[in-house]
Backbone as a chain_set.jsonl record, in Angstrom:
{"seq": "MCGVMVYPDKNLLIGSKSKVHLQPQVMQVLCYLADNQQKVVSNDEMIDALWGQAVVSYASVQRCISALRKNFIEAGANKNIIVNYPKKGYQLDAEASYLSVGKKWIPSVMLGGLARRVGLAITNS", "coords": {"N": [[60.587, 85.695, -88.698], [59.999, 83.423, -86.519], [60.505, 80.702, -86.254], [61.149, 77.979, -84.61], [61.924, 75.044, -83.085], [60.331, 72.511, -81.557], [60.685, 69.774, -79.48], [59.08, 67.669, -77.793], [59.133, 65.257, -76.584], [62.13, 65.51, -75.609], [61.624, 67.536, -74.295], [62.49, 70.078, -75.309], [63.126, 73.172, -77.381], [64.684, 74.458, -80.204], [65.832, 76.984, -81.411], [67.35, 79.964, -83.42], [69.05, 81.097, -81.846], [69.333, 79.746, -79.297], [69.64, 76.219, -77.948], [66.593, 75.475, -75.218], [65.622, 73.725, -73.118], [62.916, 72.921, -71.268], [60.898, 72.499, -68.687], [58.39, 69.753, -67.849], [55.596, 69.993, -67.608], [55.448, 72.533, -68.827], [56.121, 72.049, -70.584], [53.896, 70.217, -71.889], [51.61, 72.403, -71.739], [52.382, 73.894, -73.914], [52.092, 71.888, -76.458], [49.588, 71.508, -75.872], [48.208, 74.222, -76.577], [49.336, 74.035, -79.39], [47.994, 71.629, -80.12], [45.847, 72.654, -80.254], [45.737, 75.701, -81.834], [43.721, 76.54, -83.151], [41.688, 77.484, -81.523], [40.728, 80.195, -78.552], [41.743, 79.113, -75.825], [41.018, 78.393, -72.514], [41.733, 79.059, -69.204], [40.431, 77.127, -67.363], [40.065, 75.106, -69.135], [42.631, 74.578, -69.821], [43.0, 73.415, -67.029], [41.596, 71.755, -66.425], [42.129, 69.564, -68.752], [45.392, 69.159, -68.608], [46.08, 69.21, -65.482], [44.273, 67.25, -64.304], [42.514, 66.35, -62.058], [43.706, 67.261, -59.977], [44.513, 69.383, -57.358], [44.921, 73.036, -58.584], [45.609, 76.233, -59.238], [44.697, 79.218, -61.384], [47.189, 80.934, -61.547], [49.013, 78.921, -61.632], [49.083, 78.002, -64.306], [49.448, 80.653, -65.456], [52.236, 80.734, -64.372], [53.472, 78.777, -66.263], [52.848, 79.636, -69.073], [54.041, 82.096, -68.602], [56.888, 81.214, -68.359], [57.289, 79.849, -70.667], [56.891, 82.032, -72.351], [59.359, 83.543, -72.135], [61.308, 81.069, -72.531], [60.989, 80.975, -75.382], [61.758, 83.212, -76.469], [64.158, 83.597, -75.588], [64.926, 81.131, -76.691], [65.096, 82.179, -79.515], [63.02, 83.304, -80.78], [61.085, 85.957, -82.425], [59.107, 87.159, -81.235], [56.493, 87.602, -79.061], [54.969, 84.593, -79.153], [52.466, 83.578, -77.723], [49.346, 84.824, -77.333], [47.576, 86.309, -74.955], [44.259, 86.446, -74.256], [42.4, 88.614, -72.387], [40.32, 87.479, -69.738], [39.327, 85.455, -70.972], [41.252, 83.673, -71.747], [44.336, 81.902, -73.59], [45.801, 81.722, -76.496], [47.956, 80.214, -79.44], [49.97, 82.357, -81.418], [51.09, 81.324, -83.802], [51.915, 79.642, -86.453], [51.734, 76.246, -86.064], [53.22, 73.283, -86.963], [53.76, 69.664, -87.696], [55.943, 67.356, -87.72], [57.458, 65.179, -90.513], [58.806, 61.986, -90.433], [61.627, 59.635, -91.804], [59.566, 58.235, -93.786], [56.726, 58.11, -92.612], [54.371, 60.088, -90.835], [54.089, 62.399, -88.46], [51.179, 63.211, -86.475], [49.148, 65.684, -85.496], [48.365, 65.118, -82.32], [46.999, 64.324, -79.272], [47.334, 64.677, -75.532], [47.772, 62.566, -74.682], [49.0, 60.952, -76.125], [51.777, 62.049, -76.292], [54.17, 60.61, -75.84], [54.683, 59.664, -78.585], [54.939, 61.475, -80.065], [57.596, 63.51, -82.547], [58.323, 65.84, -83.457], [57.594, 69.171, -83.554], [57.699, 72.408, -85.542], [57.269, 75.643, -85.123], [56.454, 78.345, -86.327], [56.199, 81.797, -87.177], [55.705, 84.893, -89.247]], "CA": [[60.633, 84.517, -88.62], [59.97, 82.725, -85.538], [61.426, 79.332, -86.724], [61.449, 77.977, -83.205], [61.765, 73.58, -83.441], [59.906, 71.889, -80.163], [60.974, 68.739, -79.702], [58.209, 67.317, -76.762], [59.827, 63.9, -76.098], [62.725, 65.637, -75.16], [61.134, 68.652, -73.948], [63.458, 71.204, -75.752], [63.254, 74.352, -77.84], [65.58, 74.918, -80.56], [65.9, 78.051, -82.294], [68.435, 80.602, -83.836], [70.025, 81.671, -80.482], [70.037, 78.431, -78.375], [68.494, 75.704, -77.264], [66.493, 75.805, -74.614], [65.187, 72.515, -72.216], [61.824, 73.015, -70.601], [60.165, 71.963, -67.716], [57.92, 69.029, -68.482], [54.401, 70.362, -67.522], [55.72, 73.648, -69.674], [56.195, 71.475, -72.486], [52.596, 69.681, -72.011], [51.089, 73.103, -72.024], [53.1, 74.436, -75.464], [51.676, 71.193, -77.182], [47.674, 71.789, -75.248], [48.058, 75.196, -77.154], [49.612, 73.557, -80.44], [46.865, 71.418, -80.502], [44.498, 73.675, -80.183], [46.16, 76.576, -81.984], [42.586, 77.629, -83.752], [40.716, 78.415, -80.678], [41.67, 80.377, -77.317], [41.916, 78.255, -74.735], [40.718, 78.592, -71.036], [42.604, 78.753, -67.765], [40.061, 75.853, -66.952], [39.978, 73.837, -70.087], [44.049, 73.788, -69.367], [43.679, 72.867, -65.901], [40.999, 70.105, -66.611], [43.292, 68.882, -69.563], [46.795, 68.646, -67.859], [46.108, 68.905, -64.365], [42.894, 66.668, -64.252], [41.704, 65.925, -60.689], [44.866, 67.755, -59.09], [44.126, 71.33, -57.566], [45.606, 73.729, -59.253], [44.854, 77.572, -59.576], [45.228, 79.677, -62.639], [48.807, 80.824, -61.252], [49.544, 77.62, -62.423], [48.944, 78.352, -65.825], [49.965, 81.721, -65.796], [53.44, 80.66, -64.475], [53.453, 78.336, -67.458], [52.756, 80.538, -70.053], [55.145, 83.344, -68.543], [58.217, 80.631, -68.503], [56.953, 79.23, -72.221], [56.991, 83.147, -73.309], [60.652, 83.909, -71.689], [62.16, 80.534, -73.082], [60.792, 81.158, -76.659], [62.524, 84.215, -76.828], [66.031, 82.79, -75.317], [65.536, 80.297, -78.192], [65.598, 83.154, -80.543], [61.912, 84.425, -81.672], [61.355, 87.583, -82.636], [57.689, 87.971, -80.785], [55.571, 86.933, -77.905], [54.08, 83.589, -79.825], [51.454, 83.476, -76.675], [48.557, 85.671, -76.872], [46.92, 86.624, -73.883], [43.053, 87.089, -74.061], [41.32, 88.911, -70.87], [39.076, 86.473, -69.22], [39.377, 84.222, -72.588], [42.516, 82.218, -72.526], [45.375, 81.884, -74.579], [46.152, 81.219, -78.022], [49.385, 80.49, -80.06], [50.142, 82.957, -82.287], [51.978, 81.081, -84.563], [51.549, 78.015, -87.227], [52.398, 74.727, -85.348], [52.9, 72.262, -87.854], [54.116, 68.742, -86.903], [57.216, 67.152, -88.605], [57.472, 63.865, -90.689], [60.093, 61.111, -90.14], [61.19, 59.05, -93.084], [58.298, 58.284, -94.574], [56.044, 58.321, -91.744], [53.731, 61.26, -90.958], [53.609, 62.506, -87.256], [50.134, 63.854, -86.899], [48.579, 66.64, -83.896], [47.66, 64.416, -81.369], [46.389, 64.655, -77.862], [48.206, 64.196, -74.71], [48.007, 61.277, -74.25], [49.655, 60.501, -77.516], [52.65, 62.796, -76.665], [55.07, 60.122, -76.308], [54.798, 59.116, -80.049], [55.414, 62.732, -81.074], [58.488, 63.132, -82.778], [58.517, 66.897, -83.499], [57.136, 70.489, -83.763], [57.933, 73.231, -85.949], [56.835, 76.837, -84.865], [56.972, 79.858, -87.396], [55.69, 83.003, -87.827], [56.457, 86.059, -89.937]], "C": [[60.33, 83.794, -87.174], [61.099, 81.628, -85.52], [62.322, 78.414, -85.578], [61.145, 76.031, -83.469], [61.67, 73.084, -81.982], [59.773, 70.422, -80.567], [60.428, 67.832, -78.314], [59.236, 66.416, -75.9], [60.926, 64.289, -74.974], [62.566, 66.966, -74.176], [62.45, 70.159, -73.861], [62.862, 72.073, -76.724], [64.462, 74.383, -78.41], [65.464, 75.757, -81.603], [67.709, 79.382, -82.91], [69.563, 80.6, -82.919], [70.231, 80.674, -79.618], [68.877, 77.537, -78.61], [68.225, 75.627, -75.871], [65.829, 74.819, -73.824], [64.18, 73.451, -71.362], [61.081, 72.287, -69.627], [58.632, 71.256, -68.441], [56.353, 69.351, -68.87], [54.686, 71.89, -68.871], [55.625, 73.187, -71.015], [54.541, 71.001, -73.014], [51.549, 71.198, -72.223], [51.475, 73.855, -73.867], [51.999, 73.159, -76.307], [50.163, 71.273, -76.873], [47.731, 72.798, -76.481], [48.377, 74.596, -78.918], [48.392, 72.466, -80.954], [45.413, 71.558, -80.806], [44.524, 75.397, -80.89], [44.658, 77.289, -82.807], [42.146, 78.094, -82.983], [41.375, 79.138, -79.296], [41.196, 79.654, -76.359], [41.889, 78.685, -73.285], [41.537, 78.325, -70.125], [41.904, 77.403, -67.324], [40.016, 75.24, -67.444], [41.766, 73.708, -69.605], [44.33, 73.008, -68.205], [42.947, 71.915, -66.382], [41.738, 69.163, -67.588], [44.62, 68.284, -69.252], [46.959, 68.458, -66.67], [45.418, 67.868, -63.845], [42.479, 67.184, -63.09], [42.297, 66.846, -59.517], [44.395, 69.56, -58.363], [44.965, 72.111, -57.591], [44.604, 75.234, -59.416], [45.498, 78.418, -60.912], [46.748, 80.148, -63.073], [49.522, 79.639, -61.931], [50.135, 77.762, -63.557], [49.696, 79.381, -66.218], [51.36, 81.472, -65.908], [53.895, 79.892, -65.945], [53.993, 78.827, -68.768], [53.994, 81.724, -70.119], [56.513, 82.316, -69.012], [58.012, 79.788, -69.864], [57.6, 81.127, -73.376], [58.725, 83.448, -73.191], [61.825, 82.942, -72.488], [61.896, 80.612, -74.559], [61.439, 82.202, -77.239], [64.137, 83.942, -76.606], [66.021, 82.001, -76.804], [66.116, 81.073, -79.517], [63.896, 83.521, -81.603], [61.521, 85.182, -81.713], [59.992, 87.846, -82.51], [57.669, 87.173, -79.908], [54.443, 85.792, -79.211], [52.453, 83.549, -78.775], [50.673, 84.631, -76.869], [47.463, 86.01, -75.591], [45.612, 87.36, -74.097], [42.12, 87.282, -72.993], [40.276, 88.154, -70.545], [38.84, 85.663, -70.446], [40.167, 83.522, -72.029], [43.731, 82.719, -72.803], [45.192, 81.209, -76.103], [47.463, 81.125, -78.265], [49.021, 81.07, -81.341], [50.624, 82.785, -83.411], [51.403, 79.941, -85.228], [52.587, 76.914, -86.493], [51.919, 73.5, -86.52], [53.935, 71.034, -87.607], [55.156, 67.765, -88.102], [57.043, 65.321, -89.116], [59.133, 63.171, -90.757], [60.239, 60.168, -90.852], [60.136, 59.547, -93.84], [56.766, 58.583, -94.038], [55.583, 60.141, -90.946], [53.375, 61.246, -89.403], [52.283, 63.489, -87.284], [49.818, 64.732, -85.582], [47.511, 65.301, -83.554], [47.344, 64.92, -80.019], [47.232, 64.457, -77.03], [48.32, 63.402, -74.34], [48.722, 60.3, -74.846], [51.462, 61.446, -77.601], [54.229, 62.063, -76.663], [55.637, 59.929, -77.744], [55.055, 60.417, -80.533], [56.661, 63.039, -81.525], [59.106, 64.817, -82.491], [57.833, 68.033, -83.772], [57.417, 71.542, -84.33], [57.199, 74.183, -85.436], [57.091, 77.965, -85.315], [55.882, 80.582, -87.415], [56.496, 84.25, -88.413], [56.04, 87.384, -89.517]], "O": [[61.512, 83.912, -86.852], [62.203, 81.647, -84.975], [63.53, 78.178, -85.542], [60.104, 75.745, -84.06], [62.639, 73.159, -81.226], [59.128, 69.92, -81.488], [61.332, 67.258, -77.707], [59.906, 66.72, -74.913], [60.929, 63.809, -73.84], [63.449, 67.275, -73.377], [62.973, 70.833, -72.973], [61.755, 71.618, -77.013], [65.443, 74.36, -77.666], [65.025, 75.355, -82.68], [68.886, 79.257, -82.571], [70.712, 80.214, -83.134], [71.343, 80.633, -79.093], [67.769, 77.724, -79.112], [69.19, 75.67, -75.107], [64.739, 75.391, -73.81], [64.532, 74.518, -70.861], [60.606, 71.236, -70.057], [57.913, 71.845, -69.248], [55.857, 69.124, -69.974], [53.854, 71.997, -69.772], [55.244, 73.659, -72.086], [54.042, 71.276, -74.105], [50.605, 70.993, -72.986], [50.648, 74.18, -74.718], [50.998, 73.674, -76.805], [49.461, 71.048, -77.859], [47.304, 72.301, -77.523], [47.443, 74.825, -79.687], [47.945, 72.528, -82.099], [44.433, 70.984, -81.281], [43.644, 76.216, -80.622], [44.609, 78.504, -83.001], [41.927, 79.289, -83.183], [42.471, 78.721, -78.924], [39.982, 79.694, -76.16], [42.831, 79.376, -72.898], [42.15, 77.26, -70.208], [42.657, 76.518, -66.916], [39.883, 74.176, -66.839], [42.096, 72.672, -69.029], [45.274, 72.233, -68.054], [43.613, 71.009, -66.882], [41.947, 68.005, -67.225], [44.938, 67.135, -69.558], [47.838, 67.656, -66.354], [45.905, 67.426, -62.805], [42.098, 68.352, -63.009], [41.722, 67.146, -58.47], [44.061, 70.578, -58.968], [45.857, 72.089, -56.743], [43.395, 75.34, -59.622], [46.639, 78.23, -61.334], [47.362, 79.991, -64.129], [50.506, 79.661, -62.671], [51.332, 77.689, -63.835], [50.516, 79.273, -67.129], [51.955, 81.727, -66.955], [54.669, 80.496, -66.687], [55.051, 78.601, -69.356], [54.638, 82.14, -71.082], [57.142, 82.664, -70.011], [58.861, 78.906, -69.989], [58.253, 81.317, -74.402], [59.326, 83.57, -74.258], [62.861, 83.402, -72.968], [62.893, 80.181, -75.139], [61.705, 82.175, -78.44], [65.056, 84.098, -77.409], [66.795, 82.165, -77.747], [67.07, 80.817, -80.252], [63.799, 83.872, -82.778], [61.39, 85.555, -80.547], [59.453, 88.58, -83.337], [58.437, 86.225, -79.745], [53.489, 86.177, -79.885], [51.383, 83.486, -79.381], [51.284, 85.658, -76.571], [46.305, 85.672, -75.839], [45.592, 88.59, -74.144], [41.252, 86.478, -72.654], [39.25, 88.263, -71.216], [37.673, 85.298, -70.588], [39.682, 82.437, -71.71], [44.169, 83.783, -72.364], [44.459, 80.31, -76.514], [48.252, 81.755, -77.56], [48.188, 80.658, -82.148], [50.729, 83.736, -84.185], [50.502, 79.291, -84.698], [53.816, 76.855, -86.44], [50.825, 73.023, -86.821], [55.061, 71.416, -87.288], [54.842, 67.663, -89.288], [56.645, 64.423, -88.373], [60.214, 63.692, -91.03], [59.235, 59.46, -90.917], [59.841, 60.637, -94.33], [55.856, 59.093, -94.692], [56.357, 61.054, -90.656], [52.6, 60.403, -88.95], [52.292, 64.468, -88.031], [50.363, 64.326, -84.555], [46.533, 64.773, -84.082], [47.514, 66.122, -79.815], [48.237, 63.959, -77.538], [49.131, 63.294, -73.42], [49.037, 59.19, -74.417], [52.167, 61.493, -78.609], [55.222, 62.559, -77.193], [56.833, 60.02, -78.021], [55.488, 60.399, -81.685], [57.334, 62.769, -80.53], [59.986, 65.106, -81.68], [57.12, 67.68, -84.711], [57.518, 72.283, -83.352], [56.113, 73.696, -85.119], [57.942, 78.667, -84.77], [54.752, 80.143, -87.629], [57.656, 84.541, -88.12], [56.572, 88.382, -90.003]]}, "num_chains": 1, "name": "protein.A"}
């Protein structure tokens, strides 16, 4: 079981081994993958969605993915939960579900609503 809690508002992963702070751009990549977990997300799509008009190479996406993989292992994930599909893109290979706060459900929202997101649970057996 992966069992890592993700707190986008704090750029924080909490797992069985440790708490890991992420760089903001790395957290944005993770949230984008979670919001699109049913599909393979291409480098171009991620760059357009997360970097906008900035001139960014695929290496920027690859650095974020590499950091996420390292950070998940450090937090206590038992396997690589980000799958690379060569020449296609990346997909989150885990179930990502948003947590409720009190009686209010925090749904999956796109990046513009990131500040409203409270927590994300990522699990995989």
